[in-house]
mmCIF file of C-alpha atoms in Angstrom:
data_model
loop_
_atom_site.group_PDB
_atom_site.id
_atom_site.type_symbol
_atom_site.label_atom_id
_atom_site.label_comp_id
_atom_site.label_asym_id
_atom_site.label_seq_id
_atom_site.Cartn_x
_atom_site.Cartn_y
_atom_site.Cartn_z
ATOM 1 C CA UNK A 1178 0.000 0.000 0.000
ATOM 2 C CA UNK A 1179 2.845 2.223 0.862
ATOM 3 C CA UNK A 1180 4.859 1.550 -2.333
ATOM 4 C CA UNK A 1181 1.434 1.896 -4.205
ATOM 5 C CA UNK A 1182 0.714 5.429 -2.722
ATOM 6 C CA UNK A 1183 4.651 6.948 -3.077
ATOM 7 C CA UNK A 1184 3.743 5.633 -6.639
ATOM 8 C CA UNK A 1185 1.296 7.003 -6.896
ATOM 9 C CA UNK A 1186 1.798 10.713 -5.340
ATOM 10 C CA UNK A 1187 5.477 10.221 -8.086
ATOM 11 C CA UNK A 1188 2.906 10.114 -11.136
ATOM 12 C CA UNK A 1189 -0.096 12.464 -10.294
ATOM 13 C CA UNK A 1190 0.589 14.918 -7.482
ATOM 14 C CA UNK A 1191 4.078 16.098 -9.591
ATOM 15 C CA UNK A 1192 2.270 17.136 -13.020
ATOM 16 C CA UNK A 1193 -0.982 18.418 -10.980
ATOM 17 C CA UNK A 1194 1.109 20.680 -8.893
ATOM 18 C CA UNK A 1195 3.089 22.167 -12.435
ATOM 19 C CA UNK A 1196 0.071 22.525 -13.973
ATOM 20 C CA UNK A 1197 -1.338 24.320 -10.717
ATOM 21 C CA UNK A 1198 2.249 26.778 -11.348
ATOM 22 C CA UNK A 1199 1.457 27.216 -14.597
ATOM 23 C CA UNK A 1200 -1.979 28.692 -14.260
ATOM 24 C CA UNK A 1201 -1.298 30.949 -11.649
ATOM 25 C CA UNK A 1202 1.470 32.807 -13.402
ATOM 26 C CA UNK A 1203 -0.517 33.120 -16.531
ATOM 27 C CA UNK A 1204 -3.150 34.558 -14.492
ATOM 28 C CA UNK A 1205 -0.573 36.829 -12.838
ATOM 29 C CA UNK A 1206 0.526 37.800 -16.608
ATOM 30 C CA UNK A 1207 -2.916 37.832 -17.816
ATOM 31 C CA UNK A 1208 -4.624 40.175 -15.247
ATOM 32 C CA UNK A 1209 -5.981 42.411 -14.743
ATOM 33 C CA UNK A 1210 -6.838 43.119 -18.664
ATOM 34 C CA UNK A 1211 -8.051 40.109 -19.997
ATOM 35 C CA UNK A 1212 -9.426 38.174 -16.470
ATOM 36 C CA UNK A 1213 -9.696 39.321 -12.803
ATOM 37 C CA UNK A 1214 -9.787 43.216 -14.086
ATOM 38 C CA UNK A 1215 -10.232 44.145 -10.484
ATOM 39 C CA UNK A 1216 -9.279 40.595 -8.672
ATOM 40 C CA UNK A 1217 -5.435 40.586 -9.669
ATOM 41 C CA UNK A 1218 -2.920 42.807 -10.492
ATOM 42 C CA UNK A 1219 0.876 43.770 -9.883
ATOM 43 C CA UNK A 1220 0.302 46.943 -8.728
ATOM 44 C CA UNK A 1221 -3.019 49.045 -7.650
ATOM 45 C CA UNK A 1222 -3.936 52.465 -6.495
ATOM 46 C CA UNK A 1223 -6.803 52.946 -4.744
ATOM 47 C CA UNK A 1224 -8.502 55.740 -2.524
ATOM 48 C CA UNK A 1225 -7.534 55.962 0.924
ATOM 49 C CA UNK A 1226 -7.072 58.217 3.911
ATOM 50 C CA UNK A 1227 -4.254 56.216 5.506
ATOM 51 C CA UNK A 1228 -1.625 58.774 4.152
ATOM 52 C CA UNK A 1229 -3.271 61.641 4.607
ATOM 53 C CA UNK A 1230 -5.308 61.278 7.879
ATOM 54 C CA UNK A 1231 -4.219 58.235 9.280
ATOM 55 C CA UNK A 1232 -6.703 58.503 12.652
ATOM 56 C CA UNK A 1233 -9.563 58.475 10.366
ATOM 57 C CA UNK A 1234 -11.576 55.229 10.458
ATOM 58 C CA UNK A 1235 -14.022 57.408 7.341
ATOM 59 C CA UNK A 1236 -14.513 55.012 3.899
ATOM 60 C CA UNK A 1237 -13.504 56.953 1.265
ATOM 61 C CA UNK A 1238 -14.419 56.499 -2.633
ATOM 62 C CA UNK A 1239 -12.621 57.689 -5.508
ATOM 63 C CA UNK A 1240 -10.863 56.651 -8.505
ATOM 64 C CA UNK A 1241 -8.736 53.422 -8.331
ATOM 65 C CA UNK A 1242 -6.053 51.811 -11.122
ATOM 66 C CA UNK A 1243 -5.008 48.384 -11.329
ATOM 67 C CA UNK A 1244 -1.588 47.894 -13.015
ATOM 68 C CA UNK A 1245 -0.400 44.650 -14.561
ATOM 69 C CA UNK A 1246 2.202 42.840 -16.918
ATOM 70 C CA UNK A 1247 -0.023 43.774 -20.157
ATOM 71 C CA UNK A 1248 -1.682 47.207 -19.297
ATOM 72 C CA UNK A 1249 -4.029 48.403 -16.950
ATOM 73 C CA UNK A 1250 -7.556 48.753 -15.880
ATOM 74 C CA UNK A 1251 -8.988 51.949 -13.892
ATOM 75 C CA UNK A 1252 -12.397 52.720 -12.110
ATOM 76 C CA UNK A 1253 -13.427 56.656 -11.404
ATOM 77 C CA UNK A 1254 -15.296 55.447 -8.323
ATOM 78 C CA UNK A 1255 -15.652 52.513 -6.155
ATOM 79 C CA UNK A 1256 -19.117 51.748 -7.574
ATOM 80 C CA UNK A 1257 -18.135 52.768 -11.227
ATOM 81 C CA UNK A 1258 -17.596 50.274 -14.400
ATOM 82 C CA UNK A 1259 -13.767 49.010 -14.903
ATOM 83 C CA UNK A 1260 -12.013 50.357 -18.392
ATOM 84 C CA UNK A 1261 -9.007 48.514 -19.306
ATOM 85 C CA UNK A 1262 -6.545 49.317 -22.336
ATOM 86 C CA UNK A 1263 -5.190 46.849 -24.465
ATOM 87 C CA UNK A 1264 -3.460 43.945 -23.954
ATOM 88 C CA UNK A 1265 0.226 44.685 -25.353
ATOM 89 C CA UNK A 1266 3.884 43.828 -24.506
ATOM 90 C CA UNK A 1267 4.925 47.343 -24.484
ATOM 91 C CA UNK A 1268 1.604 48.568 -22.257
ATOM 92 C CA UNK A 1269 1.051 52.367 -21.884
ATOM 93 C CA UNK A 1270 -0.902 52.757 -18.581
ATOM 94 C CA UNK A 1271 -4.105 54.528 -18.640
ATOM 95 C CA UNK A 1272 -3.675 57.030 -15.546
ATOM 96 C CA UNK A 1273 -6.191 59.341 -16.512
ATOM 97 C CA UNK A 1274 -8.884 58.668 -14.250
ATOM 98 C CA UNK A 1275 -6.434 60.092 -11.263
ATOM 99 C CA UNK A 1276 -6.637 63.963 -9.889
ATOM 100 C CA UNK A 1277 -4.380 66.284 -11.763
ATOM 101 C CA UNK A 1278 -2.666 66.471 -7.961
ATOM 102 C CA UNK A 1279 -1.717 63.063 -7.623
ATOM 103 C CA UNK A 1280 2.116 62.117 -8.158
ATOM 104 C CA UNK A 1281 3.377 60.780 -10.956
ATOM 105 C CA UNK A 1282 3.723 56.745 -11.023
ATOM 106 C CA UNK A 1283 6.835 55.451 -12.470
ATOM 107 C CA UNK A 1284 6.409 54.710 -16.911
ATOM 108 C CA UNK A 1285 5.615 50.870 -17.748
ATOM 109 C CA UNK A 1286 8.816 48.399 -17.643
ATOM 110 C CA UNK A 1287 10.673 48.192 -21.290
ATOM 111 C CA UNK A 1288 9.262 46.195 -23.579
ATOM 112 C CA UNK A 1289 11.357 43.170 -23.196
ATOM 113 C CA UNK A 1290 10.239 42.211 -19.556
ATOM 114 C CA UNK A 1291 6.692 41.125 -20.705
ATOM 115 C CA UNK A 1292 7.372 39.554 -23.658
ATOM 116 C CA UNK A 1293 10.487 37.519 -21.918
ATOM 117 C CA UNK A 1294 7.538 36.608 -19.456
ATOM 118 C CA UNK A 1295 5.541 35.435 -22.600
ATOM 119 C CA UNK A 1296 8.474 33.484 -23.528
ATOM 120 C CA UNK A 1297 9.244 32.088 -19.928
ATOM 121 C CA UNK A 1298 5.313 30.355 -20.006
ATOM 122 C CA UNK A 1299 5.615 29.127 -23.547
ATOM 123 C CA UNK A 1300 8.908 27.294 -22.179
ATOM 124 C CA UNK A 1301 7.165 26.116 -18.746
ATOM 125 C CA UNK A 1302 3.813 25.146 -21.143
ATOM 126 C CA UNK A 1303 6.512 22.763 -23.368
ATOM 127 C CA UNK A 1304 8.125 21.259 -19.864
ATOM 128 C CA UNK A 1305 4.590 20.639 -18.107
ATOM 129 C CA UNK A 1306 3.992 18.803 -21.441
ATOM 130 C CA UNK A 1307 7.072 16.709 -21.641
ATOM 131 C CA UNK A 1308 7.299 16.280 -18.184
ATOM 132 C CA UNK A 1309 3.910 15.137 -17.916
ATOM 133 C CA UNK A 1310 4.222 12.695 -20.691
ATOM 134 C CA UNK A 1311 7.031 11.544 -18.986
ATOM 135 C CA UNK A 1312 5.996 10.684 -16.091
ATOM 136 C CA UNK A 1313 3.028 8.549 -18.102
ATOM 137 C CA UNK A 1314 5.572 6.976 -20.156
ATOM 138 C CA UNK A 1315 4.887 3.858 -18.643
ATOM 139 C CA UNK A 1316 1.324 4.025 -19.627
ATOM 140 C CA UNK A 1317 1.802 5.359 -23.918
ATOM 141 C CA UNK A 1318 3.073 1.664 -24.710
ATOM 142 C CA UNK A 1319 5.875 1.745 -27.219
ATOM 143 C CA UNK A 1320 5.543 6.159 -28.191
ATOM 144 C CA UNK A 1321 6.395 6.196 -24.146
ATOM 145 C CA UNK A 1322 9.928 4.623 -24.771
ATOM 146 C CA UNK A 1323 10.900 8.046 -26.554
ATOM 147 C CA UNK A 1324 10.685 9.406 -23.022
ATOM 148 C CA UNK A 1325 13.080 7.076 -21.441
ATOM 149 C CA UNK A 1326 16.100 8.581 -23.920
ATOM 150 C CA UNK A 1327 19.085 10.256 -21.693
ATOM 151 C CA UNK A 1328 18.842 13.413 -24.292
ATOM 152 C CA UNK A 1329 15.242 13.919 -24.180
ATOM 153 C CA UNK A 1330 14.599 14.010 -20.003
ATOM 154 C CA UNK A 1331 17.795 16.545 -20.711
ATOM 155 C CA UNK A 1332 16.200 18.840 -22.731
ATOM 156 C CA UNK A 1333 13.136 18.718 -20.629
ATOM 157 C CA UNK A 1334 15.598 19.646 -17.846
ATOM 158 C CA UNK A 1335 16.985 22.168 -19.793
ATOM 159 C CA UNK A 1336 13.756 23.542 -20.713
ATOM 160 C CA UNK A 1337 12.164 23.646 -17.075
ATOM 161 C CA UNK A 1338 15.233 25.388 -16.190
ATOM 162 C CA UNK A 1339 15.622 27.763 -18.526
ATOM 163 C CA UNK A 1340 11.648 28.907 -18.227
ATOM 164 C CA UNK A 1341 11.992 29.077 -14.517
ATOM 165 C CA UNK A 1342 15.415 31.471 -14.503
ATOM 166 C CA UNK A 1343 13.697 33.653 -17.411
ATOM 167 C CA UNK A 1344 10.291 33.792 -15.378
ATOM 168 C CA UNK A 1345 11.454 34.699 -12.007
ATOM 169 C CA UNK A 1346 14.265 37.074 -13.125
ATOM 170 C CA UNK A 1347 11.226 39.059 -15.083
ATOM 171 C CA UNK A 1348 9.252 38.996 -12.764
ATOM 172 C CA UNK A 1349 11.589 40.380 -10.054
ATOM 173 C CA UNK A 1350 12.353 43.258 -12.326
ATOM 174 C CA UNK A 1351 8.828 44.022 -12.443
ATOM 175 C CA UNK A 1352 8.434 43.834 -8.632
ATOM 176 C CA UNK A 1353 11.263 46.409 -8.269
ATOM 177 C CA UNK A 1354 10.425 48.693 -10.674
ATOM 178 C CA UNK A 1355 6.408 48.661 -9.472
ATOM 179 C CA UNK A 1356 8.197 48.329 -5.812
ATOM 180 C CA UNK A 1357 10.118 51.467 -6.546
ATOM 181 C CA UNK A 1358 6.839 53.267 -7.702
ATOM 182 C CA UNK A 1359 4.977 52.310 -4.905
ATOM 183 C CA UNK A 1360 7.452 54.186 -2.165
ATOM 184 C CA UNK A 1361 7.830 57.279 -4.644
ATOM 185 C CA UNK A 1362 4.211 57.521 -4.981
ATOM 186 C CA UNK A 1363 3.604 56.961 -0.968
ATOM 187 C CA UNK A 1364 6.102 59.240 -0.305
ATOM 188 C CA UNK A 1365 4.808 62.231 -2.064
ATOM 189 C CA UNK A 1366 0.981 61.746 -0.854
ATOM 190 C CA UNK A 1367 2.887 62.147 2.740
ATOM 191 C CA UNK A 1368 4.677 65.161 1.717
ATOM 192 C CA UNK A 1369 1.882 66.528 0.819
ATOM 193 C CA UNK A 1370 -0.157 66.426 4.178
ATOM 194 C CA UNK A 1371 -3.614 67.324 4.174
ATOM 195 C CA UNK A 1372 -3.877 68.821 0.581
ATOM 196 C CA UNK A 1373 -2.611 65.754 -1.168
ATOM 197 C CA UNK A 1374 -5.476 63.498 -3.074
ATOM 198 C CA UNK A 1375 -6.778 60.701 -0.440
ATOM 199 C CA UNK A 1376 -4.962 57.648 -2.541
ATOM 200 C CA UNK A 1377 -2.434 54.695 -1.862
ATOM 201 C CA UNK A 1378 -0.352 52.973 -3.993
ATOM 202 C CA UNK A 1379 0.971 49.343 -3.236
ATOM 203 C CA UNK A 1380 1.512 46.217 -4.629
ATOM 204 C CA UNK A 1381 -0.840 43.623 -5.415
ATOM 205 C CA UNK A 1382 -1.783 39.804 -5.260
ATOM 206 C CA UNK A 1383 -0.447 39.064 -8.087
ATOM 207 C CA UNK A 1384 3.349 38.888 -7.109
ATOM 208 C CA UNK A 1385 1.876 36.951 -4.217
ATOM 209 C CA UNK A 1386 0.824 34.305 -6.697
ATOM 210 C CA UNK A 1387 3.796 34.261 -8.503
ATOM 211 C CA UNK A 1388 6.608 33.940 -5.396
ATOM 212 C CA UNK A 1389 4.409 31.206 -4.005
ATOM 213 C CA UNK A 1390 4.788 29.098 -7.762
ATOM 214 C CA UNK A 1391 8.612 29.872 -7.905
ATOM 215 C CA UNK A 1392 9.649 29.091 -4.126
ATOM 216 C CA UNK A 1393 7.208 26.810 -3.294
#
């Protein structure tokens, strides 16, 4: 029973949990424009006194942006429809529904740190594939001895690996750079006192997502 179930948890629980990885990054790099528009995102800004009169336990409502890999999706009110730009590797973020008053966030990452993200899950989709076939080799009869070849579990190592460097090195760029316009943006609503817009900038579930698929 033992041997059966340390089979068992070799063949199933392996592929289930890289297809689990898999699904929440591309919902990390998919959000908030084409799903979870106000669910998920990298970054968000959203009304709030907690700058600007921190003893006040007051709701507030007022316009809120959600920031991700691909663009960005922003709300005038609390109650108010969501408007997202399109998807695109080289996203422009729509700021436009914030006061005239508010600071200015940081521009969107280059280019190249999307579309190496892009690249990082089409190189994680090929290993969940091969790895997955893999470990049902035993079951695909005579195609399944292609799987047992030295080369091919190295290219599928090779692939994993390389998808997995790419990925988290993109996304850790992205964290800074949204990191980085999180504390300027903070920092000026401070500065500002009383007079500043009632907004706060920080970042969002979806590097939450992502750090628990890469260090889990």
């Amino acid at each position: 029973m033992i041997a059966g179930l340390s089979k068992a948890i070799n063949l199933y629980l392996a592929p289930l949990l890289a297809l689990t990885s898999f699904i929440l990054i591309l919902f990390s790099y998919l959000a908030p424009i084409i799903i979870f528009p106000t669910g998920v995102s990298l970054l968000t800004v959203s009304p709030s006194l907690q700058l600007t009169d921190a003893h006040s336990s007051q709701g507030v409502d007022g316009p809120s942006v959600f920031l991700g890999a691909l663009g960005s999706c922003t709300r005038p009110t609390n109650d108010a429809s969501v408007t997202c730009t399109a998807p695109t590797v080289s996203p422009q973020y729509d700021l436009s529904v914030l006061p005239s008053n508010a600071p200015d966030l940081l521009s969107a990452p280059t280019a190249t740190t999307p579309a190496f993200i892009a690249v990082s899950l089409v190189f994680t989709a090929i290993f969940f594939l091969i790895f997955t076939m893999t470990a049902f080799r035993g079951k695909m009869g005579k195609f399944g001895n292609t799987f047992d070849k030295p080369a091919v579990q190295r290219a599928t190592a090779w692939i994993g690996l390389l998808g997995f460097l790419i990925g988290i090195t993109s996304f850790l760029v992205l964290r800074m750079w949204f990191g980085k316009a999180v504390e300027d943006f903070n920092r000026d609503i401070s500065k500002e006192g009383a007079d500043a817009p009632q907004l706060i900038a920080a970042t969002s579930n979806g590097f939450i997502s992502t750090y628990y698929r890469r260090f889990d």
